[in-house]
Amino acid sequence: KAGVTQTPRYLIKTRGQQVTLSCSPISGHRSVSWYQQTPGQGLQFLFEYFSETQRNKGNFPGRFSGRQFSNSRSEMNVSTLELGDSALYLCASSLISGSEETQYFGPGTRLLVL
Amino acid sequence: GENVEQHPSTLSVQEGDSAVIKCTYSDSASNYFPWYKQELGKRPQLIIDIRSNVGEKKDQRIAVTLNKTAKHFSLHITETQPEDSAVYFCAARTYNQGGKLIFGQGTELSVKP
């Protein structure tokens, strides 16, 4: 089975712009979670989508949003970019949205905001 | 909400020695504890996980122990090799929080030949 894929792998944006990142889960997986990874804050949970519905949300401002499509692919959007949004954005998929489900990570999208 | 603390932040060992990384969690309702290894520039890879109904799990040179009473869990790597050098993250998930993983701050392990 193909693993989790993310596009694009690298992005450079300027402050005030918006960006959309895409995540394709492992075939058959219906849950997609998003995380932000920075040197200072580590790995932080953004949100989780399951069956096109947001199941959980982390402590990020409303500029961060996401959605999931019927084929389980997910997108996250960041509007009005700030310098502090520069990070590696990782998505992870699992079969279902269960507390004991194993999550598999994608390679990430590295976002640089200038 | 859940909080996970991980120690040490850096660990240097000689090849062949053992390495131990410890994590504590705050939410007694947490029931799933995975460990991920992240090499430079790569994605986090699951190396082992443990569920709250198990006290210890082993996979070749890697083992994880869980103490629910004390709310801490540890990763043990024996006979370390240079390719074990990476950043290791522990995480915890609460039973009613679906896929939400709370991560520790990471431990940078360096195995010197």
Short mmCIF file of C-alpha atoms in Angstrom, two decimals, chain A residues 36-108:
data_model
loop_
_atom_site.label_atom_id
_atom_site.label_comp_id
_atom_site.label_asym_id
_atom_site.label_seq_id
_atom_site.Cartn_x
_atom_site.Cartn_y
_atom_site.Cartn_z
CA GLN A 36 2.40 21.60 13.16
CA GLN A 37 6.06 20.95 13.93
CA THR A 38 8.41 23.78 14.93
CA PRO A 39 11.76 23.72 16.76
CA GLY A 40 10.34 25.75 19.63
CA GLN A 41 6.90 24.18 20.12
CA GLY A 42 7.52 20.64 18.93
CA LEU A 43 4.63 18.68 17.44
CA GLN A 44 1.26 20.27 18.07
CA PHE A 45 -2.15 18.92 17.11
CA LEU A 46 -4.17 21.11 14.75
CA PHE A 47 -7.31 19.10 14.00
CA GLU A 48 -8.69 15.72 13.00
CA TYR A 49 -11.17 14.85 10.29
CA PHE A 50 -13.15 11.64 10.03
CA SER A 51 -15.83 10.92 7.45
CA GLU A 52 -15.74 14.55 6.28
CA THR A 53 -16.40 15.87 9.79
CA GLN A 54 -14.01 17.65 12.13
CA ARG A 55 -13.72 15.45 15.21
CA ASN A 56 -11.17 17.32 17.29
CA LYS A 57 -9.49 20.68 17.25
CA GLY A 58 -6.29 21.92 18.84
CA ASN A 59 -5.52 25.35 20.24
CA PHE A 60 -4.85 27.24 17.04
CA PRO A 61 -6.50 30.46 15.83
CA GLY A 62 -9.36 30.42 13.36
CA ARG A 63 -6.93 31.27 10.55
CA PHE A 64 -6.20 27.55 10.49
CA SER A 65 -8.97 25.52 8.94
CA GLY A 66 -9.41 22.25 7.15
CA ARG A 67 -11.76 19.95 5.38
CA GLN A 68 -12.03 16.38 4.24
CA PHE A 69 -13.47 15.06 1.03
CA SER A 70 -15.54 11.95 0.41
CA ASN A 71 -12.43 10.07 -0.73
CA SER A 72 -10.81 10.89 2.65
CA ARG A 73 -8.28 13.29 1.16
CA SER A 74 -7.88 16.31 3.37
CA GLU A 75 -6.79 19.90 2.93
CA MET A 76 -5.77 22.47 5.46
CA ASN A 77 -5.83 26.18 4.84
CA VAL A 78 -4.00 28.96 6.62
CA SER A 79 -5.20 32.48 5.90
CA THR A 80 -3.44 35.78 6.58
CA LEU A 81 -0.07 34.12 7.04
CA GLU A 82 2.23 35.30 9.82
CA LEU A 83 5.98 34.78 10.17
CA GLY A 84 5.30 32.40 13.06
CA ASP A 85 3.37 30.06 10.77
CA SER A 86 6.67 28.91 9.26
CA ALA A 87 6.78 25.24 10.15
CA LEU A 88 6.63 21.67 8.95
CA TYR A 89 2.99 20.65 8.57
CA LEU A 90 2.44 16.94 8.96
CA CYS A 91 -0.65 14.94 8.36
CA ALA A 92 -1.27 11.46 9.71
CA SER A 93 -3.88 8.90 8.78
CA SER A 94 -5.50 6.01 10.60
CA LEU A 95 -8.20 3.52 9.75
CA ILE A 96 -10.81 5.05 12.01
CA SER A 97 -11.00 7.80 14.59
CA GLY A 98 -10.27 5.68 17.61
CA SER A 99 -8.14 6.37 20.64
CA GLU A 100 -6.10 3.20 20.12
CA GLU A 101 -5.63 3.54 16.40
CA THR A 102 -2.10 3.75 15.00
CA GLN A 103 -1.36 6.93 13.07
CA TYR A 104 0.98 6.96 10.09
CA PHE A 105 2.61 10.21 9.11
CA GLY A 106 3.16 11.77 5.71
CA PRO A 107 6.46 13.43 4.71
CA GLY A 108 5.16 16.88 5.56
#
